[in-house]
mmCIF file with all atom_site columns, C-alpha atoms and ligand atoms in Angstrom:
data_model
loop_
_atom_site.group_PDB
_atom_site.id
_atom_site.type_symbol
_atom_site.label_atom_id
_atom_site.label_alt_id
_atom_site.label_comp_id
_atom_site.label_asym_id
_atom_site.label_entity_id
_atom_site.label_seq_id
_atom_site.pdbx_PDB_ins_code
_atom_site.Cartn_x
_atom_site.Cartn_y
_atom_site.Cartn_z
_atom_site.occupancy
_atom_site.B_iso_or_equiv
_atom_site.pdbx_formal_charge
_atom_site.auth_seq_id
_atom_site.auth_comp_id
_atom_site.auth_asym_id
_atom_site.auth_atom_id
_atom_site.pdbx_PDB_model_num
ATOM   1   C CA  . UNK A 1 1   ? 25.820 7.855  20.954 1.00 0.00 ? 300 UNK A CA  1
ATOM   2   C CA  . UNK A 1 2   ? 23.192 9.890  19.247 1.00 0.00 ? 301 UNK A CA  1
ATOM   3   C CA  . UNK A 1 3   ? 23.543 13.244 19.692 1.00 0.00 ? 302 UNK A CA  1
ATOM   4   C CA  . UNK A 1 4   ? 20.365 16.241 19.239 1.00 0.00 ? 303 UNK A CA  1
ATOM   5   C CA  . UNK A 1 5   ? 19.658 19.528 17.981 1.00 0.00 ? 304 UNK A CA  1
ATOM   6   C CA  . UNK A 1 6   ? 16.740 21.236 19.229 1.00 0.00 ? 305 UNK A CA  1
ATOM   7   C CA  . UNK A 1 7   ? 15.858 24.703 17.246 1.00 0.00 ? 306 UNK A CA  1
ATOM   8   C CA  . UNK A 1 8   ? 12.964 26.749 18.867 1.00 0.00 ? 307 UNK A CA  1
ATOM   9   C CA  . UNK A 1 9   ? 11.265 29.839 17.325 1.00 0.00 ? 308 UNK A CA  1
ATOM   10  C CA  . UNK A 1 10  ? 7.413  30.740 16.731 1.00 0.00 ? 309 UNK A CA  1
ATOM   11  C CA  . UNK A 1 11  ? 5.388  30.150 14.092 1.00 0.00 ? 310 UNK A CA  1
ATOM   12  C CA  . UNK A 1 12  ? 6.784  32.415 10.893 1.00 0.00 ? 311 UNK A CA  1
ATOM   13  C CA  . UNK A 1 13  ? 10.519 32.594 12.879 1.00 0.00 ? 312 UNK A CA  1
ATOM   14  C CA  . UNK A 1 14  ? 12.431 30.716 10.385 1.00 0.00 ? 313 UNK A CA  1
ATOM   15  C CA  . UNK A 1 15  ? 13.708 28.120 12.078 1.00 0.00 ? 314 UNK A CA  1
ATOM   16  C CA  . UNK A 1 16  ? 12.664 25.141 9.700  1.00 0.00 ? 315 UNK A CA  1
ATOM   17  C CA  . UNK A 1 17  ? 15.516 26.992 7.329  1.00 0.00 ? 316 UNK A CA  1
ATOM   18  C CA  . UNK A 1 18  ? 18.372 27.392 9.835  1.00 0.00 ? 317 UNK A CA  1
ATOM   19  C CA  . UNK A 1 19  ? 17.720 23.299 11.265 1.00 0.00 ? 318 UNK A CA  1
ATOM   20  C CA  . UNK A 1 20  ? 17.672 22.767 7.153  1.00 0.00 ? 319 UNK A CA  1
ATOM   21  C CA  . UNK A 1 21  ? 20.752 24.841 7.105  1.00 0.00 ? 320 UNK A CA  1
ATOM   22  C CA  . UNK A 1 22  ? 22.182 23.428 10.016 1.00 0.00 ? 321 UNK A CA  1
ATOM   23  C CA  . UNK A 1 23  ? 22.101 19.841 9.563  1.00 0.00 ? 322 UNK A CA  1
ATOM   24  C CA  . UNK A 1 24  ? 23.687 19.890 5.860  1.00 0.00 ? 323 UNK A CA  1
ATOM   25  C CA  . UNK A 1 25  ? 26.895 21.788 7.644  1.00 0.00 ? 324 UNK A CA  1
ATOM   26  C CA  . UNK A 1 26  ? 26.846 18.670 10.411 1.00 0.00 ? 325 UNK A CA  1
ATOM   27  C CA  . UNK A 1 27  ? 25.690 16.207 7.962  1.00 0.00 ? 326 UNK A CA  1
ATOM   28  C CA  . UNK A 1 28  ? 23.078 15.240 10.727 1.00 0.00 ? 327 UNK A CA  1
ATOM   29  C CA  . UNK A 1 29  ? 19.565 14.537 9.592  1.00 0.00 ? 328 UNK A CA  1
ATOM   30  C CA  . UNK A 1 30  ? 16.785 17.350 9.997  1.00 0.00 ? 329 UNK A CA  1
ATOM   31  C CA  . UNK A 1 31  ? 13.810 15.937 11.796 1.00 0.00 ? 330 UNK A CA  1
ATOM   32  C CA  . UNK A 1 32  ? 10.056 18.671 11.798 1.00 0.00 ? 331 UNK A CA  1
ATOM   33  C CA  . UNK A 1 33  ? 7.272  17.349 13.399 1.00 0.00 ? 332 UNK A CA  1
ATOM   34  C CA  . UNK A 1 34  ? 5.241  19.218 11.655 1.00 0.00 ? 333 UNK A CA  1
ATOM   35  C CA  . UNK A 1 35  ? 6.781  18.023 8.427  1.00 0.00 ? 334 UNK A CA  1
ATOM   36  C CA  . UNK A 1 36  ? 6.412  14.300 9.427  1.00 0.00 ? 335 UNK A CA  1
ATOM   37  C CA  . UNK A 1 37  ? 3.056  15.013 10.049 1.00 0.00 ? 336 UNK A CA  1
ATOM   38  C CA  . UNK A 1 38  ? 2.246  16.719 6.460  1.00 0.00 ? 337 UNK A CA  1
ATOM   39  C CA  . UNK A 1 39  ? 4.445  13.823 5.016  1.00 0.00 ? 338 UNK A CA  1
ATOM   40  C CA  . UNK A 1 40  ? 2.035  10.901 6.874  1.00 0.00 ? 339 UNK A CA  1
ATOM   41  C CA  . UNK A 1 41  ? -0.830 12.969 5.209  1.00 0.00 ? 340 UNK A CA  1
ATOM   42  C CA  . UNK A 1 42  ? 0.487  12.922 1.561  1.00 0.00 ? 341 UNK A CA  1
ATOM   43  C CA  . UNK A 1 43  ? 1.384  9.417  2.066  1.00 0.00 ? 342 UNK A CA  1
ATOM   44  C CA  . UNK A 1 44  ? -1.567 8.393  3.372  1.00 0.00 ? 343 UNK A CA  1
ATOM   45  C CA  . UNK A 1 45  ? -0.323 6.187  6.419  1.00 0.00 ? 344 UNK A CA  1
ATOM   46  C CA  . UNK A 1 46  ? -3.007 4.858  8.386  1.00 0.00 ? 345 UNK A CA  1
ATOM   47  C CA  . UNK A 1 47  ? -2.916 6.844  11.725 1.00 0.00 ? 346 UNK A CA  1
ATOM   48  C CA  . UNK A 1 48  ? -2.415 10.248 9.502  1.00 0.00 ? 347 UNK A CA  1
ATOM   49  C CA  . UNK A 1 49  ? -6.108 10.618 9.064  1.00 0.00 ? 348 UNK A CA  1
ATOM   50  C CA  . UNK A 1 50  ? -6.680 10.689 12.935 1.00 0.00 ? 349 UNK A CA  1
ATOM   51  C CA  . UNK A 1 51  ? -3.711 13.265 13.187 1.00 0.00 ? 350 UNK A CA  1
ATOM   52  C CA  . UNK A 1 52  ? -4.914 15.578 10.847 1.00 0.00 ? 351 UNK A CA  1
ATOM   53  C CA  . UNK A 1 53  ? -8.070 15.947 12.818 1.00 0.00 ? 352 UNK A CA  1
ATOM   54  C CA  . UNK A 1 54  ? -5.889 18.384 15.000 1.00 0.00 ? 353 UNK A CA  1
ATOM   55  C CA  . UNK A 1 55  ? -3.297 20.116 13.025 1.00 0.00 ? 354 UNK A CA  1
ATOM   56  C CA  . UNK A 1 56  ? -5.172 21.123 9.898  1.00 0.00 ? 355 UNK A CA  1
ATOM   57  C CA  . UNK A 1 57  ? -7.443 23.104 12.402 1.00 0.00 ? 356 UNK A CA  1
ATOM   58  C CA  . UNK A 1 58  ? -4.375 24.217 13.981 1.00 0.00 ? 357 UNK A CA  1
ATOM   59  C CA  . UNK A 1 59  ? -4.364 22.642 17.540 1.00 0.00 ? 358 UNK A CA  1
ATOM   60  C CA  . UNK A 1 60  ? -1.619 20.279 18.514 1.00 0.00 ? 359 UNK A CA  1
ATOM   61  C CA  . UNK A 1 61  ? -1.852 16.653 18.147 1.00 0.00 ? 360 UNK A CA  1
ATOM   62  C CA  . UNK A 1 62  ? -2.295 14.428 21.210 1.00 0.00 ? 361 UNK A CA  1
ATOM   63  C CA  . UNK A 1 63  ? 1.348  14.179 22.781 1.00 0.00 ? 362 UNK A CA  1
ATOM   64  C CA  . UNK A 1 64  ? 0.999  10.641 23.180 1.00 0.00 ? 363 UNK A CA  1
ATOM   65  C CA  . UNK A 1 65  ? 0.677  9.601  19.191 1.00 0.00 ? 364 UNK A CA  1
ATOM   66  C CA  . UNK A 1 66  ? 3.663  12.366 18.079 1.00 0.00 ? 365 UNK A CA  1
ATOM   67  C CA  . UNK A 1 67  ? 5.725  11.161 20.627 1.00 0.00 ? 366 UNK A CA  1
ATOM   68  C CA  . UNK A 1 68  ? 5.576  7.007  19.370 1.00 0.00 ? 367 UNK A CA  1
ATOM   69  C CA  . UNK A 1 69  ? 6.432  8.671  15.777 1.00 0.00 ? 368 UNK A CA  1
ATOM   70  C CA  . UNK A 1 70  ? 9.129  10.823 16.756 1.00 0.00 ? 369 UNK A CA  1
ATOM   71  C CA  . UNK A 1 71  ? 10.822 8.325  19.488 1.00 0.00 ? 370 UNK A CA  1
ATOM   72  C CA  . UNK A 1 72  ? 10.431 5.734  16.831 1.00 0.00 ? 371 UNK A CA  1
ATOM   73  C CA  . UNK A 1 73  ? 11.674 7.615  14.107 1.00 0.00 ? 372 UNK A CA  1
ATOM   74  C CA  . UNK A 1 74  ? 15.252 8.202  16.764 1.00 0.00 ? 373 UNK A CA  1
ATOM   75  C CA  . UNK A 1 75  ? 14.907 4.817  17.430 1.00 0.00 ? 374 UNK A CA  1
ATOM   76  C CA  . UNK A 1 76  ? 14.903 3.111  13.692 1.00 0.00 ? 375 UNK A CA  1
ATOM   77  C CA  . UNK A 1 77  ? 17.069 5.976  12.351 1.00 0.00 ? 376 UNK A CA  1
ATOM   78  C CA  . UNK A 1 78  ? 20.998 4.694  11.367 1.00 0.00 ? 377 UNK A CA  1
ATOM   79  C CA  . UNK A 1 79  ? 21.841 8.389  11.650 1.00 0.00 ? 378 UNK A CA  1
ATOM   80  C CA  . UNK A 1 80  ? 23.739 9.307  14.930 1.00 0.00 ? 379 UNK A CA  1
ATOM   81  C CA  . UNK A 1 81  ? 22.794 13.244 14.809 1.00 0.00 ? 380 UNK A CA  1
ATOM   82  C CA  . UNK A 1 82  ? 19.667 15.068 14.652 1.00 0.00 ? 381 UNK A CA  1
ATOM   83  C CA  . UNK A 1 83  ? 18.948 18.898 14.242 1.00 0.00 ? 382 UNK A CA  1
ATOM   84  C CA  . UNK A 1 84  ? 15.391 18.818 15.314 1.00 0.00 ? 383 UNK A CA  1
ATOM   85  C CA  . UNK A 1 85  ? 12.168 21.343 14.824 1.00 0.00 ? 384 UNK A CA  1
ATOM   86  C CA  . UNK A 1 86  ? 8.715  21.298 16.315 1.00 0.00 ? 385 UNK A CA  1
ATOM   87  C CA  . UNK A 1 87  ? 9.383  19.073 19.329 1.00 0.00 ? 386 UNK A CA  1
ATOM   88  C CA  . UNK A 1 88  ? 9.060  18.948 22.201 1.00 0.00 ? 387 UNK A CA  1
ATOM   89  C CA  . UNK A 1 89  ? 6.449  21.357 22.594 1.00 0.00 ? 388 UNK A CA  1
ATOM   90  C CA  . UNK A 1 90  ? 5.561  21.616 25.521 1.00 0.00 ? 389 UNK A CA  1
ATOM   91  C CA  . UNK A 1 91  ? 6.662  20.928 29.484 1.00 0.00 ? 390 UNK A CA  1
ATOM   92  C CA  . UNK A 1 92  ? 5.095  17.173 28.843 1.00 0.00 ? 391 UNK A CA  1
ATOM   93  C CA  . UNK A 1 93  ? 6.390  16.667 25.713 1.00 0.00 ? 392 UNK A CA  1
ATOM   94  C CA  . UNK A 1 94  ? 10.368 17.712 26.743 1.00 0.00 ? 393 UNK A CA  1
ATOM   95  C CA  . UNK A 1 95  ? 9.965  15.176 29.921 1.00 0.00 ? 394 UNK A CA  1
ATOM   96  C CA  . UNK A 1 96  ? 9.301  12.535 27.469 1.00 0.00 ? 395 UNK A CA  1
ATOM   97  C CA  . UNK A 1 97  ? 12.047 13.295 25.536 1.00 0.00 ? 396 UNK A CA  1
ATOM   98  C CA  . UNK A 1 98  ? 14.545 14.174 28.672 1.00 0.00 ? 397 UNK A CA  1
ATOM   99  C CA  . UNK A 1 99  ? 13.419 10.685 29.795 1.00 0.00 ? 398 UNK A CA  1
ATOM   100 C CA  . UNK A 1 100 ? 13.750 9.173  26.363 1.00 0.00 ? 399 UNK A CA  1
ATOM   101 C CA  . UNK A 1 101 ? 16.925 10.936 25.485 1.00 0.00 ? 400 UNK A CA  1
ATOM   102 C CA  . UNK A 1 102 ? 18.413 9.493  28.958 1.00 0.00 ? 401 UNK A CA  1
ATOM   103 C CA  . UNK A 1 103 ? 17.099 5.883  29.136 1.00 0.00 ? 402 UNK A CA  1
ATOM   104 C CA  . UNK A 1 104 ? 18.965 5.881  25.875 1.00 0.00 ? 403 UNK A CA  1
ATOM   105 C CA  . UNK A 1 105 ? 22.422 7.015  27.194 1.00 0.00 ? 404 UNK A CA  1
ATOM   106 C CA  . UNK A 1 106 ? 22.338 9.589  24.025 1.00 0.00 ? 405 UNK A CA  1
ATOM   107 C CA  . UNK A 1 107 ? 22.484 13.507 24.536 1.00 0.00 ? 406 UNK A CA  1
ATOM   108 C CA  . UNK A 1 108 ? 21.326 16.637 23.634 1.00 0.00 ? 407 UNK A CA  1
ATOM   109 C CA  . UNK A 1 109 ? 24.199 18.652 22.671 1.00 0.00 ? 408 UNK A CA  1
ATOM   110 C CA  . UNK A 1 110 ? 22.543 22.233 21.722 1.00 0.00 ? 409 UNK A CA  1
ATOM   111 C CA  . UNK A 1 111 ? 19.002 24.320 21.711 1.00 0.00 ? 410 UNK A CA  1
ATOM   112 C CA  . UNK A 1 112 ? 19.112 27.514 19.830 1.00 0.00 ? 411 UNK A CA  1
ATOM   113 C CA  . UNK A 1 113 ? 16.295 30.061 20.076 1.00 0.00 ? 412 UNK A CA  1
ATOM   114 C CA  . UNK A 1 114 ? 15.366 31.790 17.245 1.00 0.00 ? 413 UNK A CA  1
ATOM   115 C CA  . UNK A 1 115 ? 13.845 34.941 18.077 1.00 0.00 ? 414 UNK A CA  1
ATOM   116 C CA  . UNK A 1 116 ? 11.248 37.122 16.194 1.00 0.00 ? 415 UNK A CA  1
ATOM   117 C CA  . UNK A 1 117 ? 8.259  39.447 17.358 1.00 0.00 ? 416 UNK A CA  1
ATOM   118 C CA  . UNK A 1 118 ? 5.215  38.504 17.252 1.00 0.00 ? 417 UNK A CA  1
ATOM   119 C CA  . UNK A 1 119 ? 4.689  41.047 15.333 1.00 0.00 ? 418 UNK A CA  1
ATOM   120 C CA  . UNK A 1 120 ? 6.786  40.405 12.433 1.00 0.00 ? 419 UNK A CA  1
ATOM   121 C CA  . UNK A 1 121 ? 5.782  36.619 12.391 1.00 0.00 ? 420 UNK A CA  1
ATOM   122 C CA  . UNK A 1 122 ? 1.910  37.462 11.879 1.00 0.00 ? 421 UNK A CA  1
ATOM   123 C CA  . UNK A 1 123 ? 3.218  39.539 9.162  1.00 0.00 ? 422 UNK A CA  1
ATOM   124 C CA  . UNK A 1 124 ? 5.417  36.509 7.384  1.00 0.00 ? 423 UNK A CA  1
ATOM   125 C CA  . UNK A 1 125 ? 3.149  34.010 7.660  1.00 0.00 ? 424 UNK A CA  1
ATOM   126 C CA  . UNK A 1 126 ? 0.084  36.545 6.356  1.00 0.00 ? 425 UNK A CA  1
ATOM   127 C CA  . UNK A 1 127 ? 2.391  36.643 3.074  1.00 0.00 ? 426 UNK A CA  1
ATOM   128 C CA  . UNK A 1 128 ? 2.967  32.683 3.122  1.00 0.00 ? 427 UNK A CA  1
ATOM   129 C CA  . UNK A 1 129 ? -0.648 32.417 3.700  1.00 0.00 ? 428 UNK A CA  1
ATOM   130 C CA  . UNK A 1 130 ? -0.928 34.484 0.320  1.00 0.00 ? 429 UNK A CA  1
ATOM   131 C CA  . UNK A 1 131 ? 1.775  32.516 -1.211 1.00 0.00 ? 430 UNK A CA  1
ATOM   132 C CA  . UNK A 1 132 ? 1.909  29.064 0.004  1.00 0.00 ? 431 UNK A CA  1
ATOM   133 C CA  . UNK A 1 133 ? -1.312 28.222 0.736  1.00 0.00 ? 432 UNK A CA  1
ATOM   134 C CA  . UNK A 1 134 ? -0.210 25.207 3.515  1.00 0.00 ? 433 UNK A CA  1
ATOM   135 C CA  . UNK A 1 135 ? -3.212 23.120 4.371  1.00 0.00 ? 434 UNK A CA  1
ATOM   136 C CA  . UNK A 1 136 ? -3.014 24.340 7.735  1.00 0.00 ? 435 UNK A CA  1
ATOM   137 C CA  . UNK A 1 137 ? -2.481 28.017 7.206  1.00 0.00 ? 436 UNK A CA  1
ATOM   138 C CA  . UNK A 1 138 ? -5.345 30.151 8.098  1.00 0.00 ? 437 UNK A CA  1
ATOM   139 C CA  . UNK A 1 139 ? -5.772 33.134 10.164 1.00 0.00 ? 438 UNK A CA  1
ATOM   140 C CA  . UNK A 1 140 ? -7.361 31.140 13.087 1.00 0.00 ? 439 UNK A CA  1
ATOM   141 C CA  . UNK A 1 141 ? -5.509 28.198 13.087 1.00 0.00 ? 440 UNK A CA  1
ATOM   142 C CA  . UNK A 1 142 ? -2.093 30.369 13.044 1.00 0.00 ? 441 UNK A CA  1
ATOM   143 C CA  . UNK A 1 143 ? -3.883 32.529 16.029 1.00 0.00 ? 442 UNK A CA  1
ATOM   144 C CA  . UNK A 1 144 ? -3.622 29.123 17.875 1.00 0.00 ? 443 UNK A CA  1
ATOM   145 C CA  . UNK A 1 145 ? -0.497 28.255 17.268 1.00 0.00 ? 444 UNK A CA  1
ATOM   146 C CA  . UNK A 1 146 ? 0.761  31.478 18.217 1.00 0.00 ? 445 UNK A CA  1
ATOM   147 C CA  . UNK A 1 147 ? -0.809 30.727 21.306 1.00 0.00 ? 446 UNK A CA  1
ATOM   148 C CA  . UNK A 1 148 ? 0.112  27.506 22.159 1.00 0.00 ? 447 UNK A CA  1
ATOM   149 C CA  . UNK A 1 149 ? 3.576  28.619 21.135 1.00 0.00 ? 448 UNK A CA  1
ATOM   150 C CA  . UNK A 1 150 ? 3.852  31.682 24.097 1.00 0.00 ? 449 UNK A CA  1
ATOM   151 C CA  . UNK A 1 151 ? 2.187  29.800 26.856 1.00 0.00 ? 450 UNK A CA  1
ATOM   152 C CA  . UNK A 1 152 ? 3.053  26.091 26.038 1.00 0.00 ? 451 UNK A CA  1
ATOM   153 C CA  . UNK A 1 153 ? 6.767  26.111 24.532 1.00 0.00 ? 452 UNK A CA  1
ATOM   154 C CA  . UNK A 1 154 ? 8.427  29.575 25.638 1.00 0.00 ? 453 UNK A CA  1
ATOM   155 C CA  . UNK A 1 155 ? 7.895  27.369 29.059 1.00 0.00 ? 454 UNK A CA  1
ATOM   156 C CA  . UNK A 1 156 ? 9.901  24.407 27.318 1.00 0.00 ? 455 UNK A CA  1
ATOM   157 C CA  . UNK A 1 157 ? 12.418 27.128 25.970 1.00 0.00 ? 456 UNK A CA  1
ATOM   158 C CA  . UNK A 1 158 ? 13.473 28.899 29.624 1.00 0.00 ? 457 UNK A CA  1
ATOM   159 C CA  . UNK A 1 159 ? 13.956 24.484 31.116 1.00 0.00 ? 458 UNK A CA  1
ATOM   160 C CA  . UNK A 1 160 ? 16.803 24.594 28.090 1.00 0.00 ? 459 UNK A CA  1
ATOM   161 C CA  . UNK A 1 161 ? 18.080 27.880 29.472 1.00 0.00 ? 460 UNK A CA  1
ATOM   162 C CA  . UNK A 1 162 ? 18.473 26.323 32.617 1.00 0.00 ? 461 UNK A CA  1
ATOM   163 C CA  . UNK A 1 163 ? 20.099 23.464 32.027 1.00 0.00 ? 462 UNK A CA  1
ATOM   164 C CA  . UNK A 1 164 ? 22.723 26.046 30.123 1.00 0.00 ? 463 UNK A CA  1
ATOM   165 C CA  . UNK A 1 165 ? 22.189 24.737 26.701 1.00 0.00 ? 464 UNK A CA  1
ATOM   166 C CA  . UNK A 1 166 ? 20.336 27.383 24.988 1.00 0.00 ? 465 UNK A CA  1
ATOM   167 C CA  . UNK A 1 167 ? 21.952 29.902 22.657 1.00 0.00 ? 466 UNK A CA  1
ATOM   168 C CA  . UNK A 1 168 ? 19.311 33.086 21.702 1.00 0.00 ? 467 UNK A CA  1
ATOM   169 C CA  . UNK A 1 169 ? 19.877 34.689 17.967 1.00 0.00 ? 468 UNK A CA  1
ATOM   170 C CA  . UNK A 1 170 ? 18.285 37.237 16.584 1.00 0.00 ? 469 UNK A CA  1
ATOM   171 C CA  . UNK A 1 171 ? 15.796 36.056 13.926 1.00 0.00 ? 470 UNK A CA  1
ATOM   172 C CA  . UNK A 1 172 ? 15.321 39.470 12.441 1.00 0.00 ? 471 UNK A CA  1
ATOM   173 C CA  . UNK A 1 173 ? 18.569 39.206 10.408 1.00 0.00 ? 472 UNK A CA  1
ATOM   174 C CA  . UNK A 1 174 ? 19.224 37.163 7.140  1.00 0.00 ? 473 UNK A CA  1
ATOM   175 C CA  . UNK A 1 175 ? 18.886 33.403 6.612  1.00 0.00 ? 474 UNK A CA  1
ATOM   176 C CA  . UNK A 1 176 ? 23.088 33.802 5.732  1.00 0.00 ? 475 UNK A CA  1
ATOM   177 C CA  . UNK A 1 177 ? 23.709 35.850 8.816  1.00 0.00 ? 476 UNK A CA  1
ATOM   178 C CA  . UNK A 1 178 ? 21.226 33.793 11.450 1.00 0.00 ? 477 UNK A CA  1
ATOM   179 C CA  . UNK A 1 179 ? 22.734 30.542 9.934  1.00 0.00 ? 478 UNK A CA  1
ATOM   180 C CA  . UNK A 1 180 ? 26.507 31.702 10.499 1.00 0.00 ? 479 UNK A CA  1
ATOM   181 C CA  . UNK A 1 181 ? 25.626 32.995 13.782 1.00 0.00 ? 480 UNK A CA  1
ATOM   182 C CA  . UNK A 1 182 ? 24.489 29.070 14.474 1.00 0.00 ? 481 UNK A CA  1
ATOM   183 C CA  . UNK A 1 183 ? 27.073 26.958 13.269 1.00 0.00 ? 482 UNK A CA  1
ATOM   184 C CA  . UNK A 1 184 ? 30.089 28.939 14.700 1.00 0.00 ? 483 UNK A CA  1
ATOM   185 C CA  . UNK A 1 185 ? 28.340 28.827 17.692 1.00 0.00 ? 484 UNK A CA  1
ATOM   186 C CA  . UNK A 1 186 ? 27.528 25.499 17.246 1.00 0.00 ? 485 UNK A CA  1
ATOM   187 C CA  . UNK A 1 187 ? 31.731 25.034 16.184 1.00 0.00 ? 486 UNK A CA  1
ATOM   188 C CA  . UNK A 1 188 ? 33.146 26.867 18.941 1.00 0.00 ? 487 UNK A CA  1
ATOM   189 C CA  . UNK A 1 189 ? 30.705 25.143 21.946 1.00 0.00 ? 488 UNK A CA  1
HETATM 190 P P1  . LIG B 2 .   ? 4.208  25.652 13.080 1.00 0.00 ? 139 LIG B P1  1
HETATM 191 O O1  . LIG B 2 .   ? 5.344  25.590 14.063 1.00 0.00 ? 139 LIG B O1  1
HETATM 192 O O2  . LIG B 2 .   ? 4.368  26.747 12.084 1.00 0.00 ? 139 LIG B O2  1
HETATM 193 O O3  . LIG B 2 .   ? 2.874  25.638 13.740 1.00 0.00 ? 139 LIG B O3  1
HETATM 194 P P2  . LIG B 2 .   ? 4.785  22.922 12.364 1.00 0.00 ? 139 LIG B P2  1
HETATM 195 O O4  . LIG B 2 .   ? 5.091  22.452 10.998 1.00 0.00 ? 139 LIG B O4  1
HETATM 196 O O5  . LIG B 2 .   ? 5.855  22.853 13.394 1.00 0.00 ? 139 LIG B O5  1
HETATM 197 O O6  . LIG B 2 .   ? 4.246  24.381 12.166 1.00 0.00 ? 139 LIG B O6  1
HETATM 198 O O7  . LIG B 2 .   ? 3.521  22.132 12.938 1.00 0.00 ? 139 LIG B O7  1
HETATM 199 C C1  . LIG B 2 .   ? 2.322  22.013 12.225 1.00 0.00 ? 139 LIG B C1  1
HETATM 200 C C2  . LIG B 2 .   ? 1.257  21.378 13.106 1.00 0.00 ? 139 LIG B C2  1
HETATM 201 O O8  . LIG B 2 .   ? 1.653  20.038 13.462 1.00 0.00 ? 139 LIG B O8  1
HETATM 202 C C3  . LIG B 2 .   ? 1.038  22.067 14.453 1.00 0.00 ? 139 LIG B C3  1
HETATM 203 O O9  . LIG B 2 .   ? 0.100  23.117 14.349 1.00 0.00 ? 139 LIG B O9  1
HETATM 204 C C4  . LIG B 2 .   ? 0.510  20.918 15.322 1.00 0.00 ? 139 LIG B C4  1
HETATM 205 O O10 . LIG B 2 .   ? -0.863 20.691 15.094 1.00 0.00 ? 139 LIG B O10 1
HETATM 206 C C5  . LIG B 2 .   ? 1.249  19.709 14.800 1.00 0.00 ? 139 LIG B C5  1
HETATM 207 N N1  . LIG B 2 .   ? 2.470  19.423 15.614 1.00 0.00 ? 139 LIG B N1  1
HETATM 208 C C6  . LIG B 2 .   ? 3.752  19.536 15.211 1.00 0.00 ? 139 LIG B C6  1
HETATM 209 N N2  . LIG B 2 .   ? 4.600  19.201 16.204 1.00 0.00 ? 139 LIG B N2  1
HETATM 210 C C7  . LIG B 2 .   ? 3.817  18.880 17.266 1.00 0.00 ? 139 LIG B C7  1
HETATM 211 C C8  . LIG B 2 .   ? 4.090  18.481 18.598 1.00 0.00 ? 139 LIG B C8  1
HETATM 212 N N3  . LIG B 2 .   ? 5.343  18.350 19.045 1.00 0.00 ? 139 LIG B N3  1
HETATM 213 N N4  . LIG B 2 .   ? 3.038  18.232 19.421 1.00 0.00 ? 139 LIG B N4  1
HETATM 214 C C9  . LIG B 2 .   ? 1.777  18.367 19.001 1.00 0.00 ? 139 LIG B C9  1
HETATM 215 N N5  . LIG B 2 .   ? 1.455  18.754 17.765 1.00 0.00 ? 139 LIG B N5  1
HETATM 216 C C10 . LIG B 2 .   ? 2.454  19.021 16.897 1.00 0.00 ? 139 LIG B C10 1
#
């Protein structure tokens, strides 16, 4: 039975690093949509150039196409756990996956919430901007995805606090202290 991950956070929060982090101490596989996406692009897969349409300007990607790749990624995968970033997100997206997850008989063991201002994320990703320079990364297109983020997946965020599976940590702390915080969480649940 495959078991999931999920690890929420806005834009700038961190949370690529604690799945990252995560996953080696499970030895599960760490699966970013976003990622996937940037890796179809580099690659040059066929459907990439349609997909880029949307997320180099910042706008999310037709739930339709990033849900075949991701189901299909769960579905070819020998792995049997996933720490997962970047989906679902939004209420769509996580019926898809509820339904997915289900019709599979596999589970979703965990969603942790990693929680940063808004404030303090434009601030991070202004410096990334500066440093990285990700394809994606301008001031309007991260103005979007803050957006999206607050009225599309904080919705998809409070369904996992419902259904008593989210943990909240605070993502103003260090990478060390945010990651321990996970995994004995993570040990003791
Ligand atoms: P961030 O969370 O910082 O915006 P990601 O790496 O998670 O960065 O995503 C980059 C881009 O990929 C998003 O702006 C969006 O266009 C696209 N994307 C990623 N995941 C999804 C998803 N689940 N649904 C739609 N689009 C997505």
């Amino acid at each position: 039975m495959k078991k999931f991950i999920l690890i929420f956070g806005p834009q700038g929060s961190g949370k690529s690093t604690q799945a990252k982090l995560l996953a080696e101490h499970l030895g599960y596989a760490h699966v970013s949509s976003g990622g996937m996406l940037r890796d179809m692009k580099d690659k040059n897969v066929p459907l990439s150039e349609e997909l880029s349409k949307y997320w180099l300007k910042g706008e999310l990607v037709p739930d339709e196409l990033i849900q075949r790749i991701i189901f299909q990624t769960f579905e070819t995968s020998k792995d049997e756990g996933f720490v997962m970033e970047g989906f679902p997100r939004n209420l769509l997206q996580l019926n898809a996956f509820l339904d997915f997850v289900h019709a599979h008989d596999w589970m979703i063991v965990r969603a942790y919430y990693v929680m940063v201002s808004e404030e303090e994320c434009l601030n991070r990703i202004r410096k990334r901007i500066e440093i990285e320079h990700r394809e994606d990364e301008d001031e309007d297109s991260l103005k979007k995805r803050l957006y999206d983020y607050y009225s599309k997946t904080v919705p998809v965020i409070e369904e996992f606090e419902k259904m008593s599976l989210l943990t909240r940590v605070d993502g103003e702390d260090t990478v060390e202290n945010i990651s321990s915080e996970i995994k004995s969480d993570y040990d003791t649940n």
